[in-house]
mmCIF file of C-alpha atoms in Angstrom:
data_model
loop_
_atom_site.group_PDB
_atom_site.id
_atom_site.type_symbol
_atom_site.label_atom_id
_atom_site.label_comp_id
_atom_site.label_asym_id
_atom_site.label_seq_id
_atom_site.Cartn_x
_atom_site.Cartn_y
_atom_site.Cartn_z
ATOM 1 C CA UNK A 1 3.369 -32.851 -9.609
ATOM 2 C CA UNK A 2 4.385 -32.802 -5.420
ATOM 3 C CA UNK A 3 7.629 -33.182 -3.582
ATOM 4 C CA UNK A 4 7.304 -34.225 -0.445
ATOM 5 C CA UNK A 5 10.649 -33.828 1.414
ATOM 6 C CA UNK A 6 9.966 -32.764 5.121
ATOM 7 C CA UNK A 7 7.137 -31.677 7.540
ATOM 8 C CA UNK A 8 7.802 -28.297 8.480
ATOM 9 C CA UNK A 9 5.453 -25.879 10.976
ATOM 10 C CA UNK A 10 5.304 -21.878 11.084
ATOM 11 C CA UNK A 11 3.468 -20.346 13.339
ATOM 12 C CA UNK A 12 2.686 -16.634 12.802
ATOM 13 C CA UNK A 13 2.895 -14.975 16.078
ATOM 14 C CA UNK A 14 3.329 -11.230 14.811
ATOM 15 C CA UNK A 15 -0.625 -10.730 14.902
ATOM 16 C CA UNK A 16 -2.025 -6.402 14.283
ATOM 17 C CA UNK A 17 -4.353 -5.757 16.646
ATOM 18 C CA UNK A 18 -7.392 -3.573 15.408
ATOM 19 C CA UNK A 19 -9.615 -1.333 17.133
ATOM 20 C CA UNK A 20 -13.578 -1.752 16.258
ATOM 21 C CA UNK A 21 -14.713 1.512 15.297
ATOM 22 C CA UNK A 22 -17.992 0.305 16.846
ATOM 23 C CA UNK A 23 -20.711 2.849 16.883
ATOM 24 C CA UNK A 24 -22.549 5.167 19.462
ATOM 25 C CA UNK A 25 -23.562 2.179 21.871
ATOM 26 C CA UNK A 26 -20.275 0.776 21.897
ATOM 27 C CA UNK A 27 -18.053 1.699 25.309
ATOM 28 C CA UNK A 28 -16.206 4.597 25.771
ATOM 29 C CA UNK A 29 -12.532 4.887 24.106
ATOM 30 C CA UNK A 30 -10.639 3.249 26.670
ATOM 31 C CA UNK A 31 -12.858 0.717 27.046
ATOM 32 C CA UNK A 32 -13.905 -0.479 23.710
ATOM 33 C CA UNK A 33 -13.161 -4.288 23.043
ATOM 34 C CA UNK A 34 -10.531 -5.120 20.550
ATOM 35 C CA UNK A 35 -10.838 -7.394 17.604
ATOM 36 C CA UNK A 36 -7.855 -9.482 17.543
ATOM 37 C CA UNK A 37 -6.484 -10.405 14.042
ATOM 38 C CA UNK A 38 -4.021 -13.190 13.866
ATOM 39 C CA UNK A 39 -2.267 -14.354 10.998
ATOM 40 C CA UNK A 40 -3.283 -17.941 9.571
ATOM 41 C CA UNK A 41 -1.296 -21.284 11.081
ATOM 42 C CA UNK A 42 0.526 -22.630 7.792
ATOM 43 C CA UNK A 43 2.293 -26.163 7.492
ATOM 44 C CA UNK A 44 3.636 -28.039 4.693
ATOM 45 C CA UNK A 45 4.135 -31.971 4.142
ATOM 46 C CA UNK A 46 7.434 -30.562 2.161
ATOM 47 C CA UNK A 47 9.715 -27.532 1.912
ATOM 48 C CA UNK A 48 9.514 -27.385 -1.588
ATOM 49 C CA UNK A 49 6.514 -28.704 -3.613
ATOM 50 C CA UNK A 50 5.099 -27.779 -7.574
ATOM 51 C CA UNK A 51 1.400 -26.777 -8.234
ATOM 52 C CA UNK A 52 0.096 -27.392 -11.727
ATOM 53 C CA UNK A 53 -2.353 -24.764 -12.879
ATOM 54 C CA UNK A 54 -4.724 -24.441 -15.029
ATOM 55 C CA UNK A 55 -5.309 -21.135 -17.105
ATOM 56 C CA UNK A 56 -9.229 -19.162 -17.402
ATOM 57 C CA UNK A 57 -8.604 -16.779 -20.107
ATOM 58 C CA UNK A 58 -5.629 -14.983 -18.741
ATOM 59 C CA UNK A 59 -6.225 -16.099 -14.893
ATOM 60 C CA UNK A 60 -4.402 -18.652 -13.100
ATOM 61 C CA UNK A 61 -6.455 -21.619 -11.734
ATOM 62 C CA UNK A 62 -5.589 -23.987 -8.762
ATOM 63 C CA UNK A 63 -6.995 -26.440 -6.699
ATOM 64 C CA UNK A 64 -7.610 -26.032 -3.523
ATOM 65 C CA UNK A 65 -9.771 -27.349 -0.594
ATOM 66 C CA UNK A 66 -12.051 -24.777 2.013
ATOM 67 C CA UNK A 67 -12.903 -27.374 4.623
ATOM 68 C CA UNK A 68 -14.726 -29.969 2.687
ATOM 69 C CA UNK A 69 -15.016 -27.818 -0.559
ATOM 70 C CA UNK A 70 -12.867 -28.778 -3.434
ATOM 71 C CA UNK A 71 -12.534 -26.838 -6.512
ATOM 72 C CA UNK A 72 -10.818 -24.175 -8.539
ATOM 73 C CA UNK A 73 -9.521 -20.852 -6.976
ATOM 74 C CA UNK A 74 -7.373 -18.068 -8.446
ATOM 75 C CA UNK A 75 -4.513 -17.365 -7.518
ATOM 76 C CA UNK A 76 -4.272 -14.024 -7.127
ATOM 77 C CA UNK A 77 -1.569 -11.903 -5.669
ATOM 78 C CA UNK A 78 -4.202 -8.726 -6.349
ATOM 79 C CA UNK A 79 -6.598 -9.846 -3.106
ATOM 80 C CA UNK A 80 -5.605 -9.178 0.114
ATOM 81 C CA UNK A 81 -6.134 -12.339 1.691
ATOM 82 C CA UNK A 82 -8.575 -15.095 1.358
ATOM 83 C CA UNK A 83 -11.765 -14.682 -0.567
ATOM 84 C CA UNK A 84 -14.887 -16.893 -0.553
ATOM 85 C CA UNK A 85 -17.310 -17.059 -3.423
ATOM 86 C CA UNK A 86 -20.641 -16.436 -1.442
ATOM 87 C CA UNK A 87 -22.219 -19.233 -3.912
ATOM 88 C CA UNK A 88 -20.888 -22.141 -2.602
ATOM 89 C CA UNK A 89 -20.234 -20.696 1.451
ATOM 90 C CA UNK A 90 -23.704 -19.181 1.339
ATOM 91 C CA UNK A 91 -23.834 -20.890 4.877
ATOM 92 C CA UNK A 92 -20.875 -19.775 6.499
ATOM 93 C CA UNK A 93 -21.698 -17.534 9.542
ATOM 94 C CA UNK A 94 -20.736 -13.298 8.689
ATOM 95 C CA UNK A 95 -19.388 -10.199 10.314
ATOM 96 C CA UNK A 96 -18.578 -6.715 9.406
ATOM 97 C CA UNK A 97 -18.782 -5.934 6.043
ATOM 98 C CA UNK A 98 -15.574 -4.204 4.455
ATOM 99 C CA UNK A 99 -15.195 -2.380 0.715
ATOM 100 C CA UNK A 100 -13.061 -2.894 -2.367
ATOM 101 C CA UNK A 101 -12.469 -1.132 -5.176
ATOM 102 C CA UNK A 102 -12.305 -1.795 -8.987
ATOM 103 C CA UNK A 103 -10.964 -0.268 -11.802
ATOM 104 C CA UNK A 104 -14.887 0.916 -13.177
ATOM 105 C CA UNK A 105 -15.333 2.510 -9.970
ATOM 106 C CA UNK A 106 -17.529 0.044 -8.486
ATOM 107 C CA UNK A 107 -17.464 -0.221 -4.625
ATOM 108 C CA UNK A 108 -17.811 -4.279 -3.659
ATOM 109 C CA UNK A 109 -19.344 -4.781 -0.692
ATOM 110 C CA UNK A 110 -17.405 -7.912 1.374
ATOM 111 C CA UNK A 111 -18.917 -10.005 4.179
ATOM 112 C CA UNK A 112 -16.404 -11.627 6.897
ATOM 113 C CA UNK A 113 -16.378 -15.095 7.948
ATOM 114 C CA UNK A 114 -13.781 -17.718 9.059
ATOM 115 C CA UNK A 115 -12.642 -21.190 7.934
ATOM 116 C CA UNK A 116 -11.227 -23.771 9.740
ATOM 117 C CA UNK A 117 -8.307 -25.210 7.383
ATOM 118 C CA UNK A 118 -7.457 -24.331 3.408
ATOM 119 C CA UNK A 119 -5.355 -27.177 1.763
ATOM 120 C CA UNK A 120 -3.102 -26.550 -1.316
ATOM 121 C CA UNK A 121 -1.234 -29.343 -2.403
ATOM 122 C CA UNK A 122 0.353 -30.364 0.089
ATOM 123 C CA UNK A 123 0.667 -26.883 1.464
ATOM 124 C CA UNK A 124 -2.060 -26.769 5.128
ATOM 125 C CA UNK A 125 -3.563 -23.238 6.091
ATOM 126 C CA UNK A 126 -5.372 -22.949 9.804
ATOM 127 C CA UNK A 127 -7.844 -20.649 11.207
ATOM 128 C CA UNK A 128 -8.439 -18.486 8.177
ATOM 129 C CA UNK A 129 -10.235 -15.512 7.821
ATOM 130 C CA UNK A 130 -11.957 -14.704 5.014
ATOM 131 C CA UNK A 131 -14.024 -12.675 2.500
ATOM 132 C CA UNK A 132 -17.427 -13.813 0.808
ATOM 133 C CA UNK A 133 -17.902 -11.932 -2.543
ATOM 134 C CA UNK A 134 -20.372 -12.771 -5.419
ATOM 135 C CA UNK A 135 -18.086 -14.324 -8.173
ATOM 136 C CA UNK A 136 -20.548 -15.390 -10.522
ATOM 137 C CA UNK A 137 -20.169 -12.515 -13.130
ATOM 138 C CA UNK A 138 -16.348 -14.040 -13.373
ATOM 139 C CA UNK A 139 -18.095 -17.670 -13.497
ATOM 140 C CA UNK A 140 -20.039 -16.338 -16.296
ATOM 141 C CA UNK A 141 -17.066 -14.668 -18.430
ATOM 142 C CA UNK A 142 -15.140 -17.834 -17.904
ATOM 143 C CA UNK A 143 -17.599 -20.779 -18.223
ATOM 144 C CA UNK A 144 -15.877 -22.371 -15.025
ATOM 145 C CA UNK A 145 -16.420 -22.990 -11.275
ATOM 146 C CA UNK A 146 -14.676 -20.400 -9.294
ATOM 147 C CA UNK A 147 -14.906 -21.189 -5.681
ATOM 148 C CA UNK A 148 -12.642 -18.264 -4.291
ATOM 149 C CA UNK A 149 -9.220 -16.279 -4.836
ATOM 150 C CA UNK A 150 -5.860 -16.928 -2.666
ATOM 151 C CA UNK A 151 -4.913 -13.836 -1.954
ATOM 152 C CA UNK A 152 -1.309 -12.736 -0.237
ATOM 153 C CA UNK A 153 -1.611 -13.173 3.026
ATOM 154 C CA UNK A 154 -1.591 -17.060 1.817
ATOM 155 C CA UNK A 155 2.039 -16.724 0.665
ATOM 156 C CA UNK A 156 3.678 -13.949 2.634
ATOM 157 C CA UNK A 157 6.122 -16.635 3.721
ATOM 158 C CA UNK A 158 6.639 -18.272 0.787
ATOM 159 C CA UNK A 159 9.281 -17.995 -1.917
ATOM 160 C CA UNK A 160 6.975 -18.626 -5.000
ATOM 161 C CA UNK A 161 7.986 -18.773 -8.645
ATOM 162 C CA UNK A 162 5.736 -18.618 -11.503
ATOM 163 C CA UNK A 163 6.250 -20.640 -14.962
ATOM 164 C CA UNK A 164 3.912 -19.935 -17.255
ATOM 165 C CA UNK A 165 5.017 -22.004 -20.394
ATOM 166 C CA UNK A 166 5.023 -24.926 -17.831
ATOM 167 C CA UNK A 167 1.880 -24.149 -16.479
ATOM 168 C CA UNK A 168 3.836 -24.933 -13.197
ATOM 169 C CA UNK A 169 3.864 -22.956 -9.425
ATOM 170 C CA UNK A 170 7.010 -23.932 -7.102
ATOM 171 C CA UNK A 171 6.379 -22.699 -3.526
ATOM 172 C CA UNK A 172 8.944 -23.125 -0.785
ATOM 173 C CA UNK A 173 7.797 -22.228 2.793
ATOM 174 C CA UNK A 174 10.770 -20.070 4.065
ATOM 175 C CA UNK A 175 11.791 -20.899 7.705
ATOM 176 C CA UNK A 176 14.544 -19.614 9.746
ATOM 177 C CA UNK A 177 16.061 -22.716 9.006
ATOM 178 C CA UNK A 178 16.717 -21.869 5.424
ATOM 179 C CA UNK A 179 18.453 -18.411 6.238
ATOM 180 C CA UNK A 180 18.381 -14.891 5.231
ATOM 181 C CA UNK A 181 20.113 -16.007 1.906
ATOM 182 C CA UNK A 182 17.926 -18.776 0.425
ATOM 183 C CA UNK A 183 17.039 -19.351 -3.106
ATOM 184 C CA UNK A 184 15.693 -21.971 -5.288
ATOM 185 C CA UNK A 185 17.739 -23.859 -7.070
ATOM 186 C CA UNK A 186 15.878 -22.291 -10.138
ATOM 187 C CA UNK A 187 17.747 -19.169 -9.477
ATOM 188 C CA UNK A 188 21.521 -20.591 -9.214
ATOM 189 C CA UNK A 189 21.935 -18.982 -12.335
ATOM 190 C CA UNK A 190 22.205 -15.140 -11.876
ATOM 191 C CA UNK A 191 23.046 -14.250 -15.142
ATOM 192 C CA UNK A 192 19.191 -15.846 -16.630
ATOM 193 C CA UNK A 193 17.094 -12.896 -14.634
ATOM 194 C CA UNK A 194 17.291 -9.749 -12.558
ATOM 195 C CA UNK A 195 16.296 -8.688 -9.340
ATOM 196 C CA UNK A 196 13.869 -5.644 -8.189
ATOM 197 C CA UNK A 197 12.760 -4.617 -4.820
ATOM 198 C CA UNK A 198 9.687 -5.132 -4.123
ATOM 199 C CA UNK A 199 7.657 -3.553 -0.709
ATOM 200 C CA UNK A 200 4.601 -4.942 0.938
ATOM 201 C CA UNK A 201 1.987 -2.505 1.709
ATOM 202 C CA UNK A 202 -1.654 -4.087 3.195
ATOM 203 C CA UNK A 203 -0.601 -7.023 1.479
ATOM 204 C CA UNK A 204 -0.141 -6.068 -1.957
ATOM 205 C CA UNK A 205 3.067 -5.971 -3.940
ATOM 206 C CA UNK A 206 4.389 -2.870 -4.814
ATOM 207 C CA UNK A 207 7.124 -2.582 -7.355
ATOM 208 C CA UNK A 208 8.665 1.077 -8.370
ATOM 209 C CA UNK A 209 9.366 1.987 -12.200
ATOM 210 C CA UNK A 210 10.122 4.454 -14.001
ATOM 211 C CA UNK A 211 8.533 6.065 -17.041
ATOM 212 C CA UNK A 212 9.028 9.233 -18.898
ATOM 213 C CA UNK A 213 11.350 9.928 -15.922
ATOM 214 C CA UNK A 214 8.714 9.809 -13.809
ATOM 215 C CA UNK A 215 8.447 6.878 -10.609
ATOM 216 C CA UNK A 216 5.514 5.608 -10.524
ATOM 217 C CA UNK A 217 4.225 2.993 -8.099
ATOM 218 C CA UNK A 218 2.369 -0.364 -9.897
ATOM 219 C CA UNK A 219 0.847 -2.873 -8.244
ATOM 220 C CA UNK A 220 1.837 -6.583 -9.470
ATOM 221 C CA UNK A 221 -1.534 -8.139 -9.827
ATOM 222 C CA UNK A 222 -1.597 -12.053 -10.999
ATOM 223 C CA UNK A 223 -5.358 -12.272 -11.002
ATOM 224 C CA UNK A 224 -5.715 -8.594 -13.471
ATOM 225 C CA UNK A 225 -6.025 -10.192 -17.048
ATOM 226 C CA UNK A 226 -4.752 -6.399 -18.456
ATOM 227 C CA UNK A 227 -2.554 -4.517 -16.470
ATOM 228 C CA UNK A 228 -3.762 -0.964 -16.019
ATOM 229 C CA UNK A 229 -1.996 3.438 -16.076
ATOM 230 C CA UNK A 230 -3.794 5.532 -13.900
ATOM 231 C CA UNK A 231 -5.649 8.118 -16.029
ATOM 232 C CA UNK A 232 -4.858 11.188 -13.774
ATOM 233 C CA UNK A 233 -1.208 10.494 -14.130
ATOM 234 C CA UNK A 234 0.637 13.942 -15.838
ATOM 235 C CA UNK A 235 0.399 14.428 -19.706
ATOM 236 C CA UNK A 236 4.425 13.457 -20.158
ATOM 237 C CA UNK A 237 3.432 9.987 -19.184
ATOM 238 C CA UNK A 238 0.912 9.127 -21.742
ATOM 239 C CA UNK A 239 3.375 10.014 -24.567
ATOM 240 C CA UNK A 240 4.529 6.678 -24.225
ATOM 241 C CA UNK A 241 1.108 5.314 -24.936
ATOM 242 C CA UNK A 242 -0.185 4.740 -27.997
ATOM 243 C CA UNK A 243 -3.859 4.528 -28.007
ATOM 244 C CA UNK A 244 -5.404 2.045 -30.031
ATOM 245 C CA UNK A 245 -9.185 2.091 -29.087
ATOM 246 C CA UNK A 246 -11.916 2.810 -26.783
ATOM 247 C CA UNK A 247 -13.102 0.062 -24.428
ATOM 248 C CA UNK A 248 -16.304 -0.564 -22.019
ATOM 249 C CA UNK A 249 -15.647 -2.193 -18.913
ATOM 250 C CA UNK A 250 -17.776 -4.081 -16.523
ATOM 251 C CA UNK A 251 -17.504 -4.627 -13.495
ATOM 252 C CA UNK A 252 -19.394 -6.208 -10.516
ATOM 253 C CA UNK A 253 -22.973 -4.914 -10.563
ATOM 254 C CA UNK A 254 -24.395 -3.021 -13.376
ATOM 255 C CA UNK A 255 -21.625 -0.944 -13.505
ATOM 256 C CA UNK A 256 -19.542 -0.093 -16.690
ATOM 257 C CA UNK A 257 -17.287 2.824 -17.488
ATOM 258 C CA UNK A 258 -15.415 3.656 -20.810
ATOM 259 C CA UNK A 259 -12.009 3.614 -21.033
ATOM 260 C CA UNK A 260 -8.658 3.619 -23.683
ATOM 261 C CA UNK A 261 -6.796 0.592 -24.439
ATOM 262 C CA UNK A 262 -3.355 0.957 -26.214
ATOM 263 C CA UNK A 263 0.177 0.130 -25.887
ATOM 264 C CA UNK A 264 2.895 0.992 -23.414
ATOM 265 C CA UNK A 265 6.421 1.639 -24.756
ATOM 266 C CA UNK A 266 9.758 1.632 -22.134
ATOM 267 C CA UNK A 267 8.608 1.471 -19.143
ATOM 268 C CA UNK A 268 11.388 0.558 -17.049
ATOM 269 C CA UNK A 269 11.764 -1.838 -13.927
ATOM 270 C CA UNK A 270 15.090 -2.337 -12.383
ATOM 271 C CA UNK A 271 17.806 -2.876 -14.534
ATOM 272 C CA UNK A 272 15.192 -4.434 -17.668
ATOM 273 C CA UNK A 273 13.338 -2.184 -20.111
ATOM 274 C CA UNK A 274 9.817 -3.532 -20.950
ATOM 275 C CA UNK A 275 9.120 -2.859 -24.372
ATOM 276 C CA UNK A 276 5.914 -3.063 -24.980
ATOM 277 C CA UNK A 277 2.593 -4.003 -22.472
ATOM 278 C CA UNK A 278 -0.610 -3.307 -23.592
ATOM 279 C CA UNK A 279 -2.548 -1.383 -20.932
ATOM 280 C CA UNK A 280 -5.990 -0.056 -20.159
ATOM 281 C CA UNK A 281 -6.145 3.597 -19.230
ATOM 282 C CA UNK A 282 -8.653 4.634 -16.658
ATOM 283 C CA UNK A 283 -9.255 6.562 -13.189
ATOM 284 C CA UNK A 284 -7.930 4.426 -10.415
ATOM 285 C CA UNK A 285 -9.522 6.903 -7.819
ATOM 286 C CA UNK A 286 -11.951 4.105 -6.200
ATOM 287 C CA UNK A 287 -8.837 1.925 -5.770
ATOM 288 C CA UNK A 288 -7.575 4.855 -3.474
ATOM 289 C CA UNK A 289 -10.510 5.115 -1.905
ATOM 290 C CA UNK A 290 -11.230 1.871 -0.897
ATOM 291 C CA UNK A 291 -7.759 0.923 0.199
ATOM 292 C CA UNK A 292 -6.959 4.430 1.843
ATOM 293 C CA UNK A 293 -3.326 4.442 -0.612
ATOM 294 C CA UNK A 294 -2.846 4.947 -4.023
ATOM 295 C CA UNK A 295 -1.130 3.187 -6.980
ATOM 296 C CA UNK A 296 0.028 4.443 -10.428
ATOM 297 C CA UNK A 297 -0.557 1.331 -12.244
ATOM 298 C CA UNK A 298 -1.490 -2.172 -11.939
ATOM 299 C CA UNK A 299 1.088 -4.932 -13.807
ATOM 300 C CA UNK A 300 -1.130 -8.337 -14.607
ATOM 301 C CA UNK A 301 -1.068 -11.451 -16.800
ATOM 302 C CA UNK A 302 0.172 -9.043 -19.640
ATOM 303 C CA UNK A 303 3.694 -8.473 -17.591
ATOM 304 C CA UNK A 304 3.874 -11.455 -15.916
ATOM 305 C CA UNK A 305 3.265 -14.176 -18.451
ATOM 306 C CA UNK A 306 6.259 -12.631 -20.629
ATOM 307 C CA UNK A 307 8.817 -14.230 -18.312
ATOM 308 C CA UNK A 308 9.308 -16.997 -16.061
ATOM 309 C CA UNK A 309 8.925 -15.125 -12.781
ATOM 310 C CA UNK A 310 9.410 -15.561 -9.202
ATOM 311 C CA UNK A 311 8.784 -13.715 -5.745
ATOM 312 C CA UNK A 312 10.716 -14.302 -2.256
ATOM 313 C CA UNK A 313 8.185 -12.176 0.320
ATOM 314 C CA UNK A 314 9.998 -12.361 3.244
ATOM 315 C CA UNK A 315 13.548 -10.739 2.069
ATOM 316 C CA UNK A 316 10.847 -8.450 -0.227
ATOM 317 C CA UNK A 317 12.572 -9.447 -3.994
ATOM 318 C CA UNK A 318 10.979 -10.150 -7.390
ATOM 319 C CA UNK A 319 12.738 -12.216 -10.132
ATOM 320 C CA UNK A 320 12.633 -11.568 -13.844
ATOM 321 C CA UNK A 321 13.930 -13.726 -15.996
ATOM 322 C CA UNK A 322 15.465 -12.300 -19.500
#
């Protein structure tokens, strides 16, 4: 189900510039070449348009077009950017591999490449860079095609708003146009949901909450199926946990670690007191690692599919509705 109301074109000029750490060949400090990152070209046939999705278990499934391959991608606020499943871009040209973490620990190695256009509905993406990862063990778990995630830096100028009894994604592509003080019509009503801060660090969303008395930082993860406490976090915490079982996870790889699965009572974001979220409990160390910053928690399809919910990323608020 598409809109289409105007064309409208945003060009991303604010672009980091990154040093190559090169190695011992490479030119003096000084001297050394930089690799110039710039941020994707995005257009959009209409200001406001609505993605159906499908659902995988717990993870959200659109489609979505990588040059000339069509097919199913997660959406997934979790992954930095773009990601490529290496099975069907097996072709694509690579650079400089790069690391993520997981929650067992395991260290995924990622090879760079580039694409030329992503298409999204009705929603156009230029000059893309991306990461090609092995998806297949999530292919296998699911039974489905999974051709690649959308990560953030897709929708960093976006107001995007999640309904998951509709099965429904509304995306507006926020201009100057539209003003410091634009909201969807969906959120006229004030009174239906609250607002929370959220901040933006290397393109994942951060929310603070409290538990215990304790802030603790979460990442809001839409492609994490069970949102996740950091097992180092101090004893007072985990009193609001209660443990149900033992779990073995798997991750990419051989690798599998044990963890605790149980329920989390009152943990509070904003002005709204969640209940109850079932968690996993286990050492988010490799998460630090790999991303050089740490998190406290990670809030997935558990949290989010409780509410309709919405983001704006550029004036950095989240929308909960009661």
């Amino acid at each position: 189900m598409k809109y289409c109301l105007l064309a409208i074109w945003w060009i991303c000029i604010s672009a980091p510039v990154r040093a190559d750490p090169g190695d011992p060949k490479d030119p003096p400090p000084g001297r050394r070449p930089l690799v110039i990152t710039l941020d994707p070209v995005v257009t959009s046939d209409s200001a406001t348009c609505i993605l159906p999705f499908t659902r995988a278990g717990n993870l959200i499934l659109v489609r979505a077009k990588a040059d000339t391959t069509d097919g199913f991608f997660v959406f997934d606020t979790g992954a930095p950017n773009l990601v490529l499943n290496i099975t069907y871009f097996r072709r694509y040209p690579t650079t400089n591999p790069t690391e993520s973490g997981g929650v067992t620990g395991a260290v995924v190695n990622a090879l760079q490449t580039h694409v030329d256009s992503v298409h999204l509905g009705p929603v156009h993406y230029f000059h893309l860079d991306a990461d090609l990862i092995n998806l297949g063990h999530i292919e296998n778990t699911k039974g489905v095609k999974i051709f690649g995630l959308l990560g953030m830096k897709l929708f960093e100028k976006f107001e995007v708003i999640i309904d998951y009894d509709q099965s429904l994604i509304y995306l507006h592509l926020l201009t100057r146009k539209d003003g410091p003080g634009y909201r969807s019509a969906l959120l006229n009503d004030t009174s239906a949901y609250g607002t929370v801060p959220i901040d933006l660090d290397a393109d994942k969303i951060i929310v603070h909450t409290t538990l215990k008395g304790k802030k603790l930082r979460f990442v809001v993860d839409s492609g994490a199926e069970t949102s996740v406490l950091d097992s180092r976090l101090p004893n007072k915490v985990f009193e609001s946990v209660e443990v149900t079982r033992r779990v073995h996870l798997s991750g990419s790889g051989n690798t599998r670690v044990d963890a605790l699965y149980g329920n989390l009572k009152d943990l509070q974001l904003g002005d709204q007191t969640i209940a109850s979220l079932p968690v996993l409990i286990t050492n988010l160390q490799s998460m630090c690692d790999a991303y050089n910053n740490c998190i406290d928690g990670m809030l997935s399809f558990d949290f989010l599919s409780l509410h309709k919910i919405g983001f704006n990323f550029v004036s950095r608020k989240m929308y909960i509705w009661k």
